[in-house]
GROMACS .gro file of C-alpha atoms in nm:
model
  185
    1MET     CA    1  -3.396   2.760  -3.360
    2SER     CA    2  -3.384   2.537  -3.671
    3LYS     CA    3  -3.018   2.441  -3.590
    4LEU     CA    4  -3.125   2.321  -3.233
    5LEU     CA    5  -3.432   2.124  -3.386
    6SER     CA    6  -3.215   1.964  -3.650
    7ARG     CA    7  -2.943   1.854  -3.385
    8ILE     CA    8  -3.241   1.692  -3.177
    9ALA     CA    9  -3.372   1.526  -3.480
   10GLY     CA   10  -3.024   1.418  -3.588
   11PHE     CA   11  -2.964   1.285  -3.241
   12PHE     CA   12  -3.242   1.050  -3.244
   13SER     CA   13  -3.215   0.943  -3.615
   14SER     CA   14  -2.842   0.895  -3.645
   15ARG     CA   15  -2.778   0.710  -3.328
   16THR     CA   16  -2.692   0.346  -3.345
   17LEU     CA   17  -2.736   0.078  -3.081
   18VAL     CA   18  -2.385  -0.057  -3.023
   19GLY     CA   19  -2.444  -0.323  -2.747
   20ARG     CA   20  -2.598  -0.402  -2.415
   21ASP     CA   21  -2.429  -0.527  -2.107
   22LYS     CA   22  -2.570  -0.805  -1.850
   23ALA     CA   23  -2.725  -0.533  -1.634
   24GLY     CA   24  -2.937  -0.415  -1.922
   25ASN     CA   25  -2.769  -0.094  -1.988
   26ARG     CA   26  -2.760   0.000  -2.364
   27TYR     CA   27  -2.471   0.165  -2.525
   28PHE     CA   28  -2.501   0.411  -2.829
   29ALA     CA   29  -2.288   0.587  -3.072
   30ARG     CA   30  -2.323   0.846  -3.360
   31THR     CA   31  -2.088   1.027  -3.575
   32GLU     CA   32  -2.131   1.399  -3.617
   33GLU     CA   33  -1.925   1.676  -3.785
   34ILE     CA   34  -1.804   1.954  -3.536
   35ASP     CA   35  -1.602   2.225  -3.683
   36GLY     CA   36  -1.536   2.029  -4.002
   37ILE     CA   37  -1.393   1.721  -3.807
   38MET     CA   38  -1.600   1.413  -3.797
   39LYS     CA   39  -1.624   1.275  -3.418
   40GLU     CA   40  -1.787   0.999  -3.267
   41LYS     CA   41  -2.010   1.047  -2.968
   42ARG     CA   42  -2.077   0.750  -2.725
   43TRP     CA   43  -2.321   0.728  -2.426
   44VAL     CA   44  -2.495   0.500  -2.209
   45THR     CA   45  -2.861   0.467  -2.120
   46PHE     CA   46  -2.912   0.295  -1.804
   47LYS     CA   47  -3.189   0.041  -1.725
   48GLY     CA   48  -3.372   0.156  -1.416
   49GLU     CA   49  -3.172   0.397  -1.213
   50GLU     CA   50  -2.862   0.575  -1.320
   51ASP     CA   51  -2.587   0.370  -1.152
   52PRO     CA   52  -2.250   0.449  -1.298
   53THR     CA   53  -2.103   0.161  -1.094
   54SER     CA   54  -2.306  -0.093  -1.290
   55VAL     CA   55  -2.111  -0.029  -1.609
   56PRO     CA   56  -1.839  -0.298  -1.677
   57VAL     CA   57  -1.476  -0.186  -1.721
   58GLU     CA   58  -1.486  -0.302  -2.093
   59TRP     CA   59  -1.779  -0.061  -2.162
   60ILE     CA   60  -1.630   0.222  -1.965
   61CYS     CA   61  -1.295   0.195  -2.178
   62TRP     CA   62  -1.518   0.199  -2.501
   63LEU     CA   63  -1.711   0.503  -2.365
   64ASN     CA   64  -1.375   0.695  -2.293
   65GLY     CA   65  -1.237   0.627  -2.628
   66GLN     CA   66  -0.970   0.395  -2.490
   67ARG     CA   67  -1.111   0.112  -2.712
   68LYS     CA   68  -1.178   0.169  -3.070
   69ARG     CA   69  -1.439  -0.118  -3.086
   70ALA     CA   70  -1.713  -0.202  -2.854
   71PRO     CA   71  -1.662  -0.535  -2.653
   72THR     CA   72  -1.838  -0.820  -2.846
   73PRO     CA   73  -2.073  -1.072  -2.642
   74GLU     CA   74  -1.812  -1.350  -2.668
   75GLU     CA   75  -1.547  -1.127  -2.523
   76LEU     CA   76  -1.761  -1.024  -2.240
   77ILE     CA   77  -1.849  -1.410  -2.176
   78GLN     CA   78  -1.461  -1.493  -2.163
   79LEU     CA   79  -1.393  -1.194  -1.936
   80GLU     CA   80  -1.670  -1.278  -1.696
   81ALA     CA   81  -1.533  -1.631  -1.698
   82LYS     CA   82  -1.185  -1.505  -1.600
   83ARG     CA   83  -1.323  -1.280  -1.316
   84GLU     CA   84  -1.503  -1.573  -1.172
   85LEU     CA   85  -1.187  -1.781  -1.182
   86VAL     CA   86  -1.012  -1.484  -0.993
   87ARG     CA   87  -1.290  -1.469  -0.748
   88GLN     CA   88  -1.257  -1.845  -0.681
   89ASN     CA   89  -0.874  -1.806  -0.652
   90VAL     CA   90  -0.906  -1.510  -0.390
   91ALA     CA   91  -1.153  -1.733  -0.192
   92LEU     CA   92  -0.930  -2.019  -0.180
   93LEU     CA   93  -0.621  -1.797  -0.068
   94LYS     CA   94  -0.838  -1.639   0.194
   95LYS     CA   95  -0.936  -1.975   0.327
   96GLU     CA   96  -0.562  -2.102   0.339
   97GLU     CA   97  -0.464  -1.772   0.517
   98GLU     CA   98  -0.728  -1.832   0.782
   99GLU     CA   99  -0.602  -2.179   0.827
  100LYS     CA  100  -0.258  -2.078   0.861
  101LYS     CA  101  -0.341  -1.812   1.123
  102ALA     CA  102  -0.552  -2.067   1.310
  103LYS     CA  103  -0.243  -2.290   1.310
  104GLU     CA  104  -0.010  -2.011   1.401
  105GLY     CA  105  -0.234  -1.919   1.698
  106ILE     CA  106  -0.240  -2.264   1.829
  107SER     CA  107   0.173  -2.278   1.815
  108ARG     CA  108   0.179  -1.914   1.975
  109LYS     CA  109  -0.020  -2.047   2.269
  110VAL     CA  110   0.234  -2.324   2.313
  111SER     CA  111   0.526  -2.100   2.284
  112SER     CA  112   0.392  -1.842   2.505
  113THR     CA  113   0.374  -2.076   2.820
  114GLY     CA  114   0.764  -2.077   2.797
  115LYS     CA  115   1.023  -1.811   2.893
  116VAL     CA  116   0.956  -1.473   2.707
  117GLY     CA  117   1.253  -1.357   2.497
  118GLY     CA  118   1.187  -0.991   2.568
  119PRO     CA  119   1.358  -0.761   2.812
  120ASP     CA  120   1.338  -0.861   3.173
  121LEU     CA  121   1.180  -0.577   3.382
  122LYS     CA  122   1.344  -0.685   3.714
  123SER     CA  123   1.702  -0.661   3.581
  124PHE     CA  124   1.603  -0.317   3.413
  125ILE     CA  125   1.489  -0.183   3.756
  126GLN     CA  126   1.800  -0.303   3.938
  127GLN     CA  127   2.006  -0.078   3.729
  128PHE     CA  128   1.870   0.224   3.932
  129PRO     CA  129   1.953   0.180   4.296
  130THR     CA  130   1.753   0.389   4.555
  131GLY     CA  131   2.070   0.591   4.662
  132VAL     CA  132   2.058   0.956   4.586
  133GLU     CA  133   2.436   1.023   4.536
  134GLY     CA  134   2.494   1.095   4.166
  135GLY     CA  135   2.839   0.938   4.147
  136LYS     CA  136   2.732   0.614   4.294
  137LEU     CA  137   2.438   0.592   4.046
  138GLU     CA  138   2.667   0.637   3.757
  139GLU     CA  139   2.935   0.391   3.872
  140GLU     CA  140   2.685   0.118   3.951
  141SER     CA  141   2.537   0.195   3.604
  142ASN     CA  142   2.869   0.152   3.430
  143ARG     CA  143   2.940  -0.163   3.636
  144THR     CA  144   2.614  -0.326   3.548
  145ASP     CA  145   2.677  -0.236   3.179
  146LYS     CA  146   3.016  -0.398   3.192
  147MET     CA  147   2.876  -0.708   3.363
  148ARG     CA  148   2.610  -0.726   3.088
  149ARG     CA  149   2.854  -0.694   2.810
  150GLY     CA  150   3.113  -0.920   2.989
  151GLU     CA  151   3.401  -0.669   2.985
  152THR     CA  152   3.670  -0.623   3.231
  153GLU     CA  153   3.891  -0.312   3.268
  154ALA     CA  154   4.181  -0.504   3.121
  155GLU     CA  155   3.989  -0.578   2.792
  156LYS     CA  156   3.876  -0.222   2.788
  157ALA     CA  157   4.237  -0.080   2.810
  158LYS     CA  158   4.369  -0.333   2.558
  159GLU     CA  159   4.086  -0.240   2.308
  160GLU     CA  160   4.173   0.154   2.343
  161GLN     CA  161   4.537   0.081   2.289
  162SER     CA  162   4.475  -0.120   1.962
  163LEU     CA  163   4.263   0.145   1.827
  164PRO     CA  164   4.454   0.396   1.603
  165LEU     CA  165   4.455   0.763   1.709
  166SER     CA  166   4.192   0.969   1.516
  167SER     CA  167   4.187   1.329   1.448
  168GLU     CA  168   3.803   1.323   1.515
  169PRO     CA  169   3.688   1.473   1.850
  170THR     CA  170   3.619   1.225   2.122
  171GLY     CA  171   3.487   1.243   2.477
  172SER     CA  172   3.161   1.348   2.630
  173GLY     CA  173   3.038   1.459   2.951
  174ALA     CA  174   3.298   1.591   3.197
  175THR     CA  175   3.595   1.534   2.945
  176TYR     CA  176   3.432   1.741   2.674
  177GLN     CA  177   3.567   2.100   2.622
  178PRO     CA  178   3.402   2.307   2.364
  179GLY     CA  179   3.638   2.492   2.111
  180ILE     CA  180   3.955   2.281   2.186
  181TRP     CA  181   3.919   2.046   1.885
  182GLN     CA  182   4.043   2.184   1.549
  183PRO     CA  183   3.994   2.004   1.208
  184PRO     CA  184   4.317   1.853   1.060
  185THR     CA  185   4.495   2.090   0.821
   0.00000   0.00000   0.00000
């Protein structure tokens, strides 16, 4: 029981006020010996409600031991000035971005009145005639594709002749026969 009382008494007598932040939170430290090793204990007492989000980053780093020394009031003033400058720059960038979007919105309206550069639905539907015969559908589809690409039968034959013969399997559909192709040896 005496150890507990001595610890409680030591807690209140050996603690030192290290600093305060602008929210009014107070930061304390004390050095104590644990298992023969001197360790520094750090903590915060909140002003009002316990709100961990009210602790500035510099003090969090000090509490976690990432900083050896507590932040000084001068350092806190400089950091607050930097943060305010960043806030102003962010506000300026947001304003410029909104102006740019408004300007693009006007130009988009003007360009949307012209012809749209996307796919044409009518030409897409024309690829599929109402006929039921499968052969005619395939022929018309191939013809439409060739017209779209600007190819002719002569150009296609010339292209096939100029290509070197490959040992890779080719063909699909009706010309494909499984099991015929063998890899080169």
